[in-house]
mmCIF file of C-alpha atoms in Angstrom:
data_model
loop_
_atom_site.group_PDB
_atom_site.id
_atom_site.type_symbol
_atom_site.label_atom_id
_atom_site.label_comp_id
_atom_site.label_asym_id
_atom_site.label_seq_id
_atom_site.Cartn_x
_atom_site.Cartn_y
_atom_site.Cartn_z
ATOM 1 C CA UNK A 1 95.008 42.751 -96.909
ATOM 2 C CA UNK A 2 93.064 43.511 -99.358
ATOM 3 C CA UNK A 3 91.326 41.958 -102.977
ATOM 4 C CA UNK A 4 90.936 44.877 -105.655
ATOM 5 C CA UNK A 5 88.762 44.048 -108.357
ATOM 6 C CA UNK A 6 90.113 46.372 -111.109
ATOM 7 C CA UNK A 7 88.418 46.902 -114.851
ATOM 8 C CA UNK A 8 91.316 46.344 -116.592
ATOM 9 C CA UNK A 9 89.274 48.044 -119.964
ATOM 10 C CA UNK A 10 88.877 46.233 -123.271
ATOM 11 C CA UNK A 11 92.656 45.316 -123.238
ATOM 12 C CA UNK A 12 94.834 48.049 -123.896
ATOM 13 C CA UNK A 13 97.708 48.285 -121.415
ATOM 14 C CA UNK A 14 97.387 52.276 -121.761
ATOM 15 C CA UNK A 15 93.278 52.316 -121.062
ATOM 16 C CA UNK A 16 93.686 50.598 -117.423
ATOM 17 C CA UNK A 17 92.777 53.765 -114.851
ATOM 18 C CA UNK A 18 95.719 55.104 -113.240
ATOM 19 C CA UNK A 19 94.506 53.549 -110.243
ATOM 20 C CA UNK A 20 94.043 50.184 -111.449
ATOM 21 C CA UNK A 21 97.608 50.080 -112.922
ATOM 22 C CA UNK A 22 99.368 51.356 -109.719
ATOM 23 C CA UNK A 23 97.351 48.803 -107.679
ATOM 24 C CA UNK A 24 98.545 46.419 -110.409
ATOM 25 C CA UNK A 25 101.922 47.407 -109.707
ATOM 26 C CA UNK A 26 101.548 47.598 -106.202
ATOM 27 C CA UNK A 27 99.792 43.570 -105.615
ATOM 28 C CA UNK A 28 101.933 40.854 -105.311
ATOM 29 C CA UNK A 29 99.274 38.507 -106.451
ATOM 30 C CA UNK A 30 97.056 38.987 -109.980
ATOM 31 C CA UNK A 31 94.435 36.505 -110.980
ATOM 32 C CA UNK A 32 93.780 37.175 -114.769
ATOM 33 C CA UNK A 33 91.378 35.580 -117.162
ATOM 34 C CA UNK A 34 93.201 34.078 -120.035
ATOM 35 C CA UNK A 35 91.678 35.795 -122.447
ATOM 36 C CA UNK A 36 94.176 39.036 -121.209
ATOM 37 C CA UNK A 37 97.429 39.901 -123.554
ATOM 38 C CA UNK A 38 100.425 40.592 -121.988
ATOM 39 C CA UNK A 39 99.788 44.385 -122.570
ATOM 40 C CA UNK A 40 98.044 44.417 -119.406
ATOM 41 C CA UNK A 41 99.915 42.001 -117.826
ATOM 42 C CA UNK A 42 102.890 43.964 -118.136
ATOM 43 C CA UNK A 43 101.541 46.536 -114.962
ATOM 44 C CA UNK A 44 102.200 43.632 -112.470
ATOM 45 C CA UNK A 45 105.640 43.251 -110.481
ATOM 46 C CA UNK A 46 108.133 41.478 -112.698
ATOM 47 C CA UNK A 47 108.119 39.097 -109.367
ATOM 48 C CA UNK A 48 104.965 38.776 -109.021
ATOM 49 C CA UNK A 49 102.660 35.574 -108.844
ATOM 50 C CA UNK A 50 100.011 35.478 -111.931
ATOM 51 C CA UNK A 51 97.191 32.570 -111.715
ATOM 52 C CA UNK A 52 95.022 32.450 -114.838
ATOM 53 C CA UNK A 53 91.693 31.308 -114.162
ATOM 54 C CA UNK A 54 90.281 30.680 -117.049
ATOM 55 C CA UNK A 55 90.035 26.932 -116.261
ATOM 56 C CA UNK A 56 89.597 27.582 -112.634
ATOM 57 C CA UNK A 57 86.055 27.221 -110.752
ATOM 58 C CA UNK A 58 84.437 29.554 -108.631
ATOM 59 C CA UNK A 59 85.580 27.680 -105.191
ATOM 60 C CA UNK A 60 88.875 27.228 -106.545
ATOM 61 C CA UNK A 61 89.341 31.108 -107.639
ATOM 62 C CA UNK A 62 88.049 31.869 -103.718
ATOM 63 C CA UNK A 63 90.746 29.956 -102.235
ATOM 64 C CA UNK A 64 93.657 32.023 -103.989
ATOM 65 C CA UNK A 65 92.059 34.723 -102.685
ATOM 66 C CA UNK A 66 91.289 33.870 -99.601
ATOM 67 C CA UNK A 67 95.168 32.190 -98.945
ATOM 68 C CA UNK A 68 96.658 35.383 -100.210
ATOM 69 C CA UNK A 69 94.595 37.785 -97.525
ATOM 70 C CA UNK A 70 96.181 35.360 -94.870
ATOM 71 C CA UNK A 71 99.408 35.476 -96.643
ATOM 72 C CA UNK A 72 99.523 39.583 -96.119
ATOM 73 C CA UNK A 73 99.238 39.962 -99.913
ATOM 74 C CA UNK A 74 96.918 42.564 -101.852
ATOM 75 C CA UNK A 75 95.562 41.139 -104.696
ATOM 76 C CA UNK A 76 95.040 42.418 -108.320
ATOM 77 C CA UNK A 77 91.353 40.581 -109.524
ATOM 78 C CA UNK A 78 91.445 41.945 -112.954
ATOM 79 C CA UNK A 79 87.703 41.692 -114.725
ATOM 80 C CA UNK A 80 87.354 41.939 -118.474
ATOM 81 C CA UNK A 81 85.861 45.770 -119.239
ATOM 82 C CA UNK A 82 84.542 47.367 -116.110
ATOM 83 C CA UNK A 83 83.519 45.220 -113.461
ATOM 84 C CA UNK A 84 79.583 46.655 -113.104
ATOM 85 C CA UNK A 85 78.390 44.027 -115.686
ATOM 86 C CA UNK A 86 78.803 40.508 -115.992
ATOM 87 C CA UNK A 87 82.425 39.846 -113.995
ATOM 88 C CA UNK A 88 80.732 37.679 -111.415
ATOM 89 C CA UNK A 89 82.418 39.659 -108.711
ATOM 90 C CA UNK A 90 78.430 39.043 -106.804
ATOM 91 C CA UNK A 91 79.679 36.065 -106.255
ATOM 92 C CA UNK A 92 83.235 36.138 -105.272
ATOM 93 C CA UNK A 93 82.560 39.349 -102.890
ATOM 94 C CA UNK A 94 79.583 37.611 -101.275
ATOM 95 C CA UNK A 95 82.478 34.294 -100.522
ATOM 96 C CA UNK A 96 84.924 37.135 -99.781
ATOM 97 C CA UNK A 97 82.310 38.559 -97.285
ATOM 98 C CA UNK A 98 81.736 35.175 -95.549
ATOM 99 C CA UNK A 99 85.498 34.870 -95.698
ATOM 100 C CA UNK A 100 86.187 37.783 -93.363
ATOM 101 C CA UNK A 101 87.935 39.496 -96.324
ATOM 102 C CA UNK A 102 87.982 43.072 -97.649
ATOM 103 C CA UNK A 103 87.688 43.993 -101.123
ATOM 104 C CA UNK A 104 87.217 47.046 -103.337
ATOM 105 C CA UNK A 105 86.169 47.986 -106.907
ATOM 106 C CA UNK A 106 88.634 50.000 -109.031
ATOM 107 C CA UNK A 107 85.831 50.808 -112.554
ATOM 108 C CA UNK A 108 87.859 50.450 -116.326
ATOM 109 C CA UNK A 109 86.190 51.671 -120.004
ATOM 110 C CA UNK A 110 83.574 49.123 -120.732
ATOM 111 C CA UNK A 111 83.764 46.981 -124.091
ATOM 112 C CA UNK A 112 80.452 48.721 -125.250
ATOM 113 C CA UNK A 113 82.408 52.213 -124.595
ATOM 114 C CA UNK A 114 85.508 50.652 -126.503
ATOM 115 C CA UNK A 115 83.562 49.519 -129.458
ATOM 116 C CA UNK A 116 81.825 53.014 -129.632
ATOM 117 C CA UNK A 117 84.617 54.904 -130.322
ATOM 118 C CA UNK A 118 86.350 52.439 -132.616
ATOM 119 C CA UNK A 119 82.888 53.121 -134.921
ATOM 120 C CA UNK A 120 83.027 56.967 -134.094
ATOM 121 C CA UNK A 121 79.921 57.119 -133.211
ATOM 122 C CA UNK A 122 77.621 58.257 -130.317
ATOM 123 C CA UNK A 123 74.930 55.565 -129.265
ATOM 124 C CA UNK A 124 72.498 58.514 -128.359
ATOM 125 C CA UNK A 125 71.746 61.211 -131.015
ATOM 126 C CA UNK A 126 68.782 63.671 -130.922
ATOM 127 C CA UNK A 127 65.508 62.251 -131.519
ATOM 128 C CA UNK A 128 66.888 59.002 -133.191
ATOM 129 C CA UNK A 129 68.285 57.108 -129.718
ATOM 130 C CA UNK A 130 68.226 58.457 -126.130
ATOM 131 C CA UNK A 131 68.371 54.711 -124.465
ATOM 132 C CA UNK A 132 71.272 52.174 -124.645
ATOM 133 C CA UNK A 133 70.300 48.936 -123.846
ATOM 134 C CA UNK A 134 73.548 46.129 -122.540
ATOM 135 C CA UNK A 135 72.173 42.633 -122.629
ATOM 136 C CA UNK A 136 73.308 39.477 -123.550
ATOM 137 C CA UNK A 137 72.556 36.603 -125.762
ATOM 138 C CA UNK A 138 72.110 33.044 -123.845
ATOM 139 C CA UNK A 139 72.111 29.532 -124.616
ATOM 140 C CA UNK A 140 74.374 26.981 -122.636
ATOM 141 C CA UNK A 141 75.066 29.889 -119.506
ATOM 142 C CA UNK A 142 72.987 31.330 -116.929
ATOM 143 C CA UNK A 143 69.202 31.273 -117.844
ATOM 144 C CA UNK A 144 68.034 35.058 -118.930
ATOM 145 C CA UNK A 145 64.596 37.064 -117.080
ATOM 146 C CA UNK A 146 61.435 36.096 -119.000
ATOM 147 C CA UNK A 147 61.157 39.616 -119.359
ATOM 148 C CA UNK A 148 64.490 40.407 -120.309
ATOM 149 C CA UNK A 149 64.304 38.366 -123.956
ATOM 150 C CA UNK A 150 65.820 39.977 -126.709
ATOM 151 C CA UNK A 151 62.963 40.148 -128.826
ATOM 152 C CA UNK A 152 60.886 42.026 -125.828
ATOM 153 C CA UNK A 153 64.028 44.549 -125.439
ATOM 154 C CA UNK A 154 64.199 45.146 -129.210
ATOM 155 C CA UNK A 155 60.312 46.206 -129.159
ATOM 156 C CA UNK A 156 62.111 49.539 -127.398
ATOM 157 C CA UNK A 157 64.409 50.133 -130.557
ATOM 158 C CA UNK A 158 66.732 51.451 -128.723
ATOM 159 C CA UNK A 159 70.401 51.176 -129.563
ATOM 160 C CA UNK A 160 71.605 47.584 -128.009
ATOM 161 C CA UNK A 161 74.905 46.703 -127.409
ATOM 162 C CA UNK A 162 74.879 42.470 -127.111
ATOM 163 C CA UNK A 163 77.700 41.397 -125.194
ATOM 164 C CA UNK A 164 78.477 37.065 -125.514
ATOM 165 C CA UNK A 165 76.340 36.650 -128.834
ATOM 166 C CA UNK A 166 78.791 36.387 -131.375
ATOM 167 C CA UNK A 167 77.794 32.761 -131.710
ATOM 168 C CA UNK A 168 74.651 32.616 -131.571
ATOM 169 C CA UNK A 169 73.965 35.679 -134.820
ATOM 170 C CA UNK A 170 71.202 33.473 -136.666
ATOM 171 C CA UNK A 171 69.142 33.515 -133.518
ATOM 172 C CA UNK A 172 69.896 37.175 -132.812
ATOM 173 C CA UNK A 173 68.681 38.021 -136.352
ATOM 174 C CA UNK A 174 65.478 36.327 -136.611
ATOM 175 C CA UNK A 175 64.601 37.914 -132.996
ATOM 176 C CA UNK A 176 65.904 41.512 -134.019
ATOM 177 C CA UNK A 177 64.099 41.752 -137.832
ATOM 178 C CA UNK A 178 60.823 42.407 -136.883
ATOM 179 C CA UNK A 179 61.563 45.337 -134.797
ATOM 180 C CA UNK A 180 64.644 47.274 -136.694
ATOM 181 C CA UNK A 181 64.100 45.807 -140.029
ATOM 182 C CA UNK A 182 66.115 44.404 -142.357
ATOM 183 C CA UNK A 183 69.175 47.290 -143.188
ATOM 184 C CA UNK A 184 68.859 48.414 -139.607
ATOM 185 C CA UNK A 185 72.649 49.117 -139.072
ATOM 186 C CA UNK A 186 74.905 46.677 -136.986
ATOM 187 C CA UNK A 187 78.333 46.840 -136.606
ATOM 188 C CA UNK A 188 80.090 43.812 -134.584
ATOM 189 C CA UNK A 189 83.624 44.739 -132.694
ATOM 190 C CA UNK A 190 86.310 42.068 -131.906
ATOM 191 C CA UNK A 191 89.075 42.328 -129.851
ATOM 192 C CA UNK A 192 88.298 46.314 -129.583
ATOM 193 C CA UNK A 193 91.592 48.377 -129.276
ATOM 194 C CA UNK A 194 94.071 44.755 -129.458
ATOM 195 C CA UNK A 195 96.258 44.612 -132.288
ATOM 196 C CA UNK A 196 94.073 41.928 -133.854
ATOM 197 C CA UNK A 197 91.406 44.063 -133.391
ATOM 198 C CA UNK A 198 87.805 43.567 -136.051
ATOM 199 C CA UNK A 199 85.634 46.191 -137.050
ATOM 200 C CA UNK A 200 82.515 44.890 -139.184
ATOM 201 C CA UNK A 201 79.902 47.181 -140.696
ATOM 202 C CA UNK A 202 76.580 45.383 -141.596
ATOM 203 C CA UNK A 203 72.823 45.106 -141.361
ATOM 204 C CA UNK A 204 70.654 43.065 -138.918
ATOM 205 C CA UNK A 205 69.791 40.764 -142.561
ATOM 206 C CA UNK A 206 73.605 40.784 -142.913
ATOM 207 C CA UNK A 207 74.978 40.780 -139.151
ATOM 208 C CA UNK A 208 74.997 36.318 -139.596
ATOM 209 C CA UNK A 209 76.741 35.915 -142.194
ATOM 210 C CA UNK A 210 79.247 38.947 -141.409
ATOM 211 C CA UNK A 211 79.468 37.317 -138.124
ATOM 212 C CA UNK A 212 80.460 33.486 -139.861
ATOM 213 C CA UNK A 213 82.758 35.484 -142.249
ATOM 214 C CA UNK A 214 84.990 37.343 -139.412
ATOM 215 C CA UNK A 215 85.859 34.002 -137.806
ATOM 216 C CA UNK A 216 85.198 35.669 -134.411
ATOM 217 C CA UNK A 217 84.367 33.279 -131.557
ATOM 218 C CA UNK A 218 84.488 35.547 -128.568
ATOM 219 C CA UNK A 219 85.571 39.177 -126.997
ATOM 220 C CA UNK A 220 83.120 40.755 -129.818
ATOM 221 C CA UNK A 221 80.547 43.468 -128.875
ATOM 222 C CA UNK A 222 77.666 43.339 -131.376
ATOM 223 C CA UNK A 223 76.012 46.874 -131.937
ATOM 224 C CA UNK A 224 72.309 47.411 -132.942
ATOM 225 C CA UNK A 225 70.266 50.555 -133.505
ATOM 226 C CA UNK A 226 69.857 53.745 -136.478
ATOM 227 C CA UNK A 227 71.800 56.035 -133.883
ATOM 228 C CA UNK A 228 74.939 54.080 -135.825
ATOM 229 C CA UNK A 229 73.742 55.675 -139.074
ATOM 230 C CA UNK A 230 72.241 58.686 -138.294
ATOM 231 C CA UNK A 231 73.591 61.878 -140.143
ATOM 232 C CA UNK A 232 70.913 64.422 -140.468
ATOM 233 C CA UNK A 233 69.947 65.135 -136.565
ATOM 234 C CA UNK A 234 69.135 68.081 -134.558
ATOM 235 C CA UNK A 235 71.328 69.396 -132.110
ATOM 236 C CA UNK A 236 70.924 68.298 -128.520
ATOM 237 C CA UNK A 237 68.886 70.690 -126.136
ATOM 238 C CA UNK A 238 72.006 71.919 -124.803
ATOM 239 C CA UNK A 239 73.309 73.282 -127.965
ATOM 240 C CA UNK A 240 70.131 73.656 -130.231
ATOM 241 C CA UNK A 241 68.771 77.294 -131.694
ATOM 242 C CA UNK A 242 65.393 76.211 -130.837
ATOM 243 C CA UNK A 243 66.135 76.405 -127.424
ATOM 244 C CA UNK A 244 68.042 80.427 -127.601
ATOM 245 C CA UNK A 245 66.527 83.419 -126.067
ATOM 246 C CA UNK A 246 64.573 85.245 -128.377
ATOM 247 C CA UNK A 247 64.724 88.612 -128.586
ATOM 248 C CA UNK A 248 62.059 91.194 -127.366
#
């Protein structure tokens, strides 16, 4: 049998894929984080065994796994957003591998995407922002590249999207000042499409105390970059008059 690692989005039952709710639907097992509401927990078979590891370590995740494939049970591995960044499914498929079992990856809407379109805005306008940057802030988890350090990455001034720094917003601000300035625009998304979702417009001078204010310890994407205020822009290449035909 087989362990599906599905996306299951930013938490909205009705933003899973099609195929990761029918192979919700269709898995007798589903290990969840904790963190999930019941909105997505609602695709799984009423009879159905749920294990929430959110107090569960690695090892011990690997053996549910691992006893359901010898059990003849497909299993639902729901991973918070889409499973391309920081899931830790490198480390469960690489046990999984050793384990002699097969797995697959079903994508979902990443939180970055989900906080983007709760701001209504694009994080790549016409000469203002063609990169997006997804990094992290660190401090008691897995040690960060030297050359991956915030304040190196903001030298780009590209629009960043900081995933796990909701905590640590004094630090963030002293690294990101120098490089965007002071009313830079932020905007810091909780709980993106839940019903206790938070939607905070602020600066890079403001984004700390904004942060302190919203009472948000976790599940918050922090945005970064002028492509979140930009107005006045020319049109893309695709679409722009400079680019037309001219007449002979």
């Amino acid at each position: 049998m087989t362990v599906h690692f599905i996306g299951a989005g930013p938490g909205a039952a009705d933003l899973l894929t099609l195929r990761g709710a029918e192979l919700l639907r269709t898995s007798p097992v589903c290990l969840y984080a904790g963190t999930y509401i019941e909105q997505v927990l609602a695709h799984c078979p009423e009879d159905g065994e749920r294990i929430d590891t959110q107090h569960l370590n690695l090892d011990a995740i690997t053996e549910h796994l691992v006893r359901a494939h010898r059990e003849g049970k497909d299993v639902a591995r729901l991973c918070s957003g889409d499973p391309s960044i920081y899931s830790a499914i490198a480390e469960q498929t690489r046990r999984l591998d050793e384990a002699g079992v097969p797995w697959d990856i079903t994508p979902g809407v990443p939180a970055y995407a989900a906080a983007a379109s709760l701001v209504g805005k694009e994080l790549t306008v016409p000469e203002v922002a063609q990169t997006v940057i997804l990094t992290r802030a660190q401090k008691d988890s897995t040690a960060m590249p030297e050359t991956e350090r915030l304040d190196y990455l903001a030298a780009s001034k590209a629009t960043l999207a900081i995933h796990l720094a909701i905590r640590h917003t004094a630090r963030l601000t002293e690294q990101l000042l120098p490089h965007y300035g002071a009313d830079c625009p932020v905007v810091i998304v909780g709980n993106a499409t839940q019903p206790d979702q938070q939607l905070i417009r602020t600066t890079v001078a403001g984004m700390h105390q904004a942060a302190v204010e919203s009472g948000l310890r976790q599940a918050a994407i922090i945005l970064v970059g002028e492509a979140l205020r930009a107005e006045d822009f020319v049109d893309s290449h695709l679409y722009s008059s400079r680019c037309a035909p001219q007449a002979d």
